[in-house]
């Protein structure tokens, strides 16, 4: 399957089955902003829940927080975002399109007569690059004036740094320890695209780990290993995951070292998570700009120091897209094309479909009762319309790992047929045990 076709097919399936819709579609859509539908919201929530379990619930040394999106404007001066969170932008004076100055489709040097616009093909119409800040600005209070400017946060990390002392003092943590957060971030990207890969509003799952100076390199390596394993455990094809180390020209202003976890998308190898050794940049800057001491006092060693930070920063939307891309496949079955989302059962939005074979002989009543019973333990779906084969196919496209059919033998023998999505193998299971059978296989206790 050609790679562009795969993305087109995936976007179309996401709309058809209710994973992802274009924002404000009835008004013509809003550029690179997407809404999650009934199945998409479950899939993304499962990703976030899995991250939260691994990073907060399963560990003793990480606390969670949920900071506000709006923060004091000085935060973004201290963080370096006001001065440095910029991309070089060029305009085409002819067709009015905008590009990043380093867009590989631009031929020649922007601002020079030889430069050619990649959209309209005009020569000499591209402006000199100018720096464009990616933060969205808005106004706090009723007056739209410079003094009231606040920003929509471009990363969740800063909400963690400014709460570092609050968490330290209110929890029983001692260094080394971490603070984790999941939340929305906003960037006025010049060239967003590739569906939900690069958008202007997205969700981050970030964790900042505070360590003693001198131990950062060791913690950085640990966190690299743990984070890569987390992605592997989502069932992603291992050969499609790799590391990319940032060279000196790629490193962000705050980073001493950085590695990206990349996935091989149809549009190339791209970052899904960054692991950064941020040193003492963030706490140092916030200490300087706020005038508040952010040092840690180590009672055992009787010493005072500014902790260093190892950050893990993943995009919830990017991980969701990765799962969808990795799961999508088409197969020939009995002369027909079967589209399957082979999602890991633990993240699949619906765990089981329940179908009465026919709409008579008490089957709908039995199937409905079973459906309500299952729904108490995990998301299930009831479908009694159309041929049974069609109903299986609809669930295959939704990534549902199990299909349960109530048939003629159910009343007499109190058994149902359970069909497994990937192998399409069928097994008879007792009605009384089918909830446990599915729960065990999808990892719900
Ligand atoms: N606090 C560090 C930080 O924000 P980043 O590499 O700019 O680092 C981290 O972003 C992660 O956030 C990326 O790996 C990606 O998964 C996600 N992300 C960043 N920009 C995004 C965008 N425009 N759309 C969707 N996800 C994005």
Short mmCIF file of C-alpha atoms in Angstrom, two decimals, residues 115-377:
data_model
loop_
_atom_site.label_atom_id
_atom_site.label_comp_id
_atom_site.label_asym_id
_atom_site.label_seq_id
_atom_site.Cartn_x
_atom_site.Cartn_y
_atom_site.Cartn_z
CA UNK A 115 13.84 31.78 -4.73
CA UNK A 116 10.77 29.94 -5.98
CA UNK A 117 7.46 29.63 -4.14
CA UNK A 118 6.62 25.92 -3.68
CA UNK A 119 2.89 26.55 -4.07
CA UNK A 120 2.42 29.03 -6.97
CA UNK A 121 5.87 28.56 -8.54
CA UNK A 122 6.52 32.35 -8.78
CA UNK A 123 10.18 33.43 -8.68
CA UNK A 124 11.49 36.27 -6.51
CA UNK A 125 8.24 36.63 -4.55
CA UNK A 126 9.42 35.09 -1.25
CA UNK A 127 10.20 37.62 1.48
CA UNK A 128 13.33 37.67 3.66
CA UNK A 129 12.88 35.34 6.68
CA UNK A 130 11.56 37.00 9.83
CA UNK A 131 11.22 35.44 13.25
CA UNK A 132 7.73 34.38 14.26
CA UNK A 133 6.88 33.50 17.89
CA UNK A 134 4.84 30.28 18.11
CA UNK A 135 3.02 31.18 21.33
CA UNK A 136 -0.68 32.10 21.13
CA UNK A 137 -1.40 35.40 22.88
CA UNK A 138 -4.62 36.41 24.54
CA UNK A 139 -5.76 39.07 27.03
CA UNK A 140 -6.66 38.65 30.69
CA UNK A 141 -9.49 40.84 31.93
CA UNK A 142 -11.75 43.12 29.88
CA UNK A 143 -9.05 45.44 28.48
CA UNK A 144 -7.10 44.45 25.38
CA UNK A 145 -3.82 46.16 26.13
CA UNK A 146 -0.20 45.09 26.27
CA UNK A 147 -0.19 44.95 30.09
CA UNK A 148 -2.94 42.32 30.01
CA UNK A 149 -1.23 39.89 27.60
CA UNK A 150 -1.11 36.25 28.69
CA UNK A 151 -0.12 33.19 26.66
CA UNK A 152 -1.67 29.80 26.09
CA UNK A 153 1.10 27.52 27.37
CA UNK A 154 3.25 26.00 24.60
CA UNK A 155 4.39 23.16 26.92
CA UNK A 156 3.09 21.80 30.21
CA UNK A 157 6.58 21.60 31.77
CA UNK A 158 6.58 25.17 33.15
CA UNK A 159 3.51 24.43 35.32
CA UNK A 160 5.63 21.76 36.98
CA UNK A 161 8.71 23.93 37.61
CA UNK A 162 6.75 26.74 39.23
CA UNK A 163 5.02 24.18 41.52
CA UNK A 164 8.19 22.26 42.37
CA UNK A 165 8.45 23.74 45.88
CA UNK A 166 4.72 23.34 46.56
CA UNK A 167 4.87 19.64 45.70
CA UNK A 168 8.09 19.11 47.63
CA UNK A 169 6.66 20.75 50.74
CA UNK A 170 3.21 19.13 50.59
CA UNK A 171 4.32 15.58 49.75
CA UNK A 172 6.88 13.42 51.53
CA UNK A 173 9.19 13.32 48.55
CA UNK A 174 12.94 13.76 48.75
CA UNK A 175 15.30 14.16 45.83
CA UNK A 176 15.44 12.24 43.52
CA UNK A 177 11.73 12.52 42.69
CA UNK A 178 9.50 13.53 39.79
CA UNK A 179 6.32 15.46 38.98
CA UNK A 180 4.05 14.31 36.16
CA UNK A 181 1.31 16.12 34.29
CA UNK A 182 -1.01 15.56 31.33
CA UNK A 183 -2.55 18.59 29.68
CA UNK A 184 -3.21 20.76 26.67
CA UNK A 185 -0.51 22.81 24.98
CA UNK A 186 -0.81 25.28 22.10
CA UNK A 187 1.61 26.27 19.35
CA UNK A 188 0.89 28.48 16.39
CA UNK A 189 2.81 26.12 14.07
CA UNK A 190 3.66 27.57 10.64
CA UNK A 191 3.55 24.22 8.91
CA UNK A 192 1.26 21.90 10.85
CA UNK A 193 -0.06 18.79 9.18
CA UNK A 194 -0.04 15.04 8.71
CA UNK A 195 -3.42 14.70 10.40
CA UNK A 196 -3.05 14.75 14.22
CA UNK A 197 0.77 14.56 14.03
CA UNK A 198 1.49 18.31 14.17
CA UNK A 199 -1.44 20.42 15.30
CA UNK A 200 -1.94 23.81 16.88
CA UNK A 201 -3.73 22.45 19.95
CA UNK A 202 -2.47 19.16 21.39
CA UNK A 203 -1.94 17.25 24.61
CA UNK A 204 1.36 16.51 26.29
CA UNK A 205 2.26 13.85 28.87
CA UNK A 206 5.30 15.31 30.61
CA UNK A 207 7.35 14.27 33.62
CA UNK A 208 10.16 16.29 35.21
CA UNK A 209 12.57 14.32 37.40
CA UNK A 210 14.57 16.38 39.94
CA UNK A 211 18.01 14.96 40.74
CA UNK A 212 21.19 15.78 42.62
CA UNK A 213 23.94 17.43 40.51
CA UNK A 214 26.32 14.77 39.24
CA UNK A 215 23.62 12.06 39.01
CA UNK A 216 21.80 13.51 35.97
CA UNK A 217 23.63 11.46 33.30
CA UNK A 218 22.77 8.22 35.08
CA UNK A 219 19.07 9.16 35.53
CA UNK A 220 18.93 10.30 31.91
CA UNK A 221 20.00 6.81 30.75
CA UNK A 222 17.47 5.12 33.06
CA UNK A 223 14.65 7.28 31.79
CA UNK A 224 15.63 6.63 28.16
CA UNK A 225 15.35 2.91 28.72
CA UNK A 226 12.05 3.06 30.65
CA UNK A 227 10.36 5.32 28.12
CA UNK A 228 11.35 3.25 25.10
CA UNK A 229 10.04 0.13 26.87
CA UNK A 230 6.71 1.89 27.52
CA UNK A 231 6.23 2.44 23.79
CA UNK A 232 7.24 -1.15 23.01
CA UNK A 233 4.69 -2.40 25.57
CA UNK A 234 1.93 -0.64 23.60
CA UNK A 235 2.49 -3.38 21.02
CA UNK A 236 4.14 -1.11 18.42
CA UNK A 237 6.23 -2.86 15.74
CA UNK A 238 9.72 -2.80 17.35
CA UNK A 239 11.54 -2.16 14.04
CA UNK A 240 9.51 1.02 13.60
CA UNK A 241 10.91 2.59 16.77
CA UNK A 242 14.36 4.16 16.93
CA UNK A 243 16.45 6.70 18.81
CA UNK A 244 17.52 10.02 17.35
CA UNK A 245 20.21 11.92 19.25
CA UNK A 246 20.14 15.71 18.94
CA UNK A 247 23.34 17.16 17.50
CA UNK A 248 24.70 20.49 18.87
CA UNK A 249 22.74 22.48 16.24
CA UNK A 250 19.44 20.77 17.16
CA UNK A 251 19.59 21.08 20.96
CA UNK A 252 16.92 23.33 22.50
CA UNK A 253 18.20 26.31 24.49
CA UNK A 254 17.55 24.50 27.79
CA UNK A 255 19.04 21.09 26.95
CA UNK A 256 22.43 19.60 27.80
CA UNK A 257 21.53 16.37 25.97
CA UNK A 258 18.43 15.18 24.14
CA UNK A 259 17.21 12.00 22.49
CA UNK A 260 13.97 11.59 20.55
CA UNK A 261 12.04 8.37 20.35
CA UNK A 262 11.03 8.24 16.69
CA UNK A 263 8.43 6.14 14.89
CA UNK A 264 8.52 5.30 11.20
CA UNK A 265 5.36 6.99 9.93
CA UNK A 266 4.24 6.77 6.25
CA UNK A 267 5.70 10.32 5.98
CA UNK A 268 9.09 9.32 7.45
CA UNK A 269 10.83 8.83 10.82
CA UNK A 270 9.39 11.39 13.25
CA UNK A 271 9.58 12.24 16.94
CA UNK A 272 6.90 10.93 19.29
CA UNK A 273 8.68 11.64 22.59
CA UNK A 274 11.70 13.62 23.73
CA UNK A 275 13.96 12.77 26.70
CA UNK A 276 15.94 15.84 27.76
CA UNK A 277 18.67 16.53 30.26
CA UNK A 278 17.68 20.13 31.10
CA UNK A 279 20.40 20.66 33.72
CA UNK A 280 19.66 23.51 36.15
CA UNK A 281 18.41 25.86 33.41
CA UNK A 282 14.73 25.92 34.43
CA UNK A 283 14.97 26.19 38.20
CA UNK A 284 17.89 28.62 37.79
CA UNK A 285 15.89 30.92 35.57
CA UNK A 286 12.73 30.78 37.71
CA UNK A 287 14.81 31.50 40.80
CA UNK A 288 16.33 34.51 39.04
CA UNK A 289 13.07 35.89 37.57
CA UNK A 290 10.82 35.27 40.60
CA UNK A 291 13.39 36.18 43.25
CA UNK A 292 12.32 33.06 45.23
CA UNK A 293 14.93 30.55 46.41
CA UNK A 294 14.30 27.19 44.77
CA UNK A 295 17.23 25.32 46.32
CA UNK A 296 16.86 21.95 47.96
CA UNK A 297 18.26 21.25 51.40
CA UNK A 298 19.61 17.74 51.71
CA UNK A 299 19.37 17.05 55.45
CA UNK A 300 21.38 13.83 55.43
CA UNK A 301 24.33 15.42 53.63
CA UNK A 302 23.72 18.84 55.20
CA UNK A 303 24.08 20.55 51.82
CA UNK A 304 22.04 22.92 49.70
CA UNK A 305 21.80 22.75 45.91
CA UNK A 306 19.65 23.55 42.89
CA UNK A 307 18.36 20.25 41.52
CA UNK A 308 18.96 19.26 37.89
CA UNK A 309 16.09 18.08 35.73
CA UNK A 310 15.63 15.08 33.45
CA UNK A 311 12.47 15.49 31.38
CA UNK A 312 10.36 12.96 29.49
CA UNK A 313 7.91 14.64 27.12
CA UNK A 314 5.45 12.71 24.95
CA UNK A 315 2.51 13.85 22.83
CA UNK A 316 -0.77 12.06 23.61
CA UNK A 317 -2.06 12.79 20.09
CA UNK A 318 1.17 11.59 18.47
CA UNK A 319 1.13 8.35 20.43
CA UNK A 320 -2.52 7.90 19.44
CA UNK A 321 -1.64 8.45 15.76
CA UNK A 322 1.28 6.02 16.10
CA UNK A 323 -1.07 3.35 17.44
CA UNK A 324 -3.55 3.90 14.60
CA UNK A 325 -0.86 3.82 11.88
CA UNK A 326 0.79 0.74 13.37
CA UNK A 327 -2.53 -1.07 13.73
CA UNK A 328 -4.05 -0.40 10.29
CA UNK A 329 -4.03 -3.33 7.88
CA UNK A 330 -6.01 -4.74 4.97
CA UNK A 331 -6.39 -8.47 4.32
CA UNK A 332 -8.07 -10.60 1.69
CA UNK A 333 -10.68 -12.83 3.32
CA UNK A 334 -12.92 -15.02 1.14
CA UNK A 335 -12.50 -12.70 -1.84
CA UNK A 336 -13.25 -9.54 0.16
CA UNK A 337 -10.99 -6.91 1.69
CA UNK A 338 -11.08 -6.91 5.47
CA UNK A 339 -9.89 -3.67 7.13
CA UNK A 340 -8.58 -4.31 10.63
CA UNK A 341 -7.23 -2.06 13.35
CA UNK A 342 -5.03 -4.53 15.21
CA UNK A 343 -4.84 -2.34 18.34
CA UNK A 344 -3.35 -3.73 21.55
CA UNK A 345 -6.44 -4.97 23.49
CA UNK A 346 -5.52 -2.80 26.48
CA UNK A 347 -5.91 0.43 24.45
CA UNK A 348 -8.76 -0.67 22.14
CA UNK A 349 -11.73 1.71 22.67
CA UNK A 350 -14.31 -1.09 22.77
CA UNK A 351 -13.30 -4.44 24.26
CA UNK A 352 -16.17 -6.61 22.99
CA UNK A 353 -19.04 -6.44 20.50
CA UNK A 354 -22.21 -8.37 21.40
CA UNK A 355 -24.44 -9.70 18.63
CA UNK A 356 -27.65 -11.71 18.63
CA UNK A 357 -27.35 -14.01 15.57
CA UNK A 358 -30.97 -13.26 14.59
CA UNK A 359 -33.63 -10.92 15.96
CA UNK A 360 -35.90 -13.70 17.28
CA UNK A 361 -36.08 -16.80 19.50
CA UNK A 362 -35.12 -14.80 22.60
CA UNK A 363 -31.62 -14.03 21.26
CA UNK A 364 -31.90 -10.19 21.43
CA UNK A 365 -33.05 -10.41 25.06
CA UNK A 366 -30.16 -12.68 26.05
CA UNK A 367 -27.65 -10.58 24.11
CA UNK A 368 -28.91 -7.33 25.67
CA UNK A 369 -28.63 -8.76 29.18
CA UNK A 370 -25.10 -9.98 28.46
CA UNK A 371 -24.16 -6.59 26.96
CA UNK A 372 -25.31 -4.74 30.08
CA UNK A 373 -23.44 -7.20 32.25
CA UNK A 374 -20.20 -6.71 30.26
CA UNK A 375 -20.55 -2.92 30.25
CA UNK A 376 -20.22 -2.89 34.01
CA UNK A 377 -16.63 -4.13 33.60
#
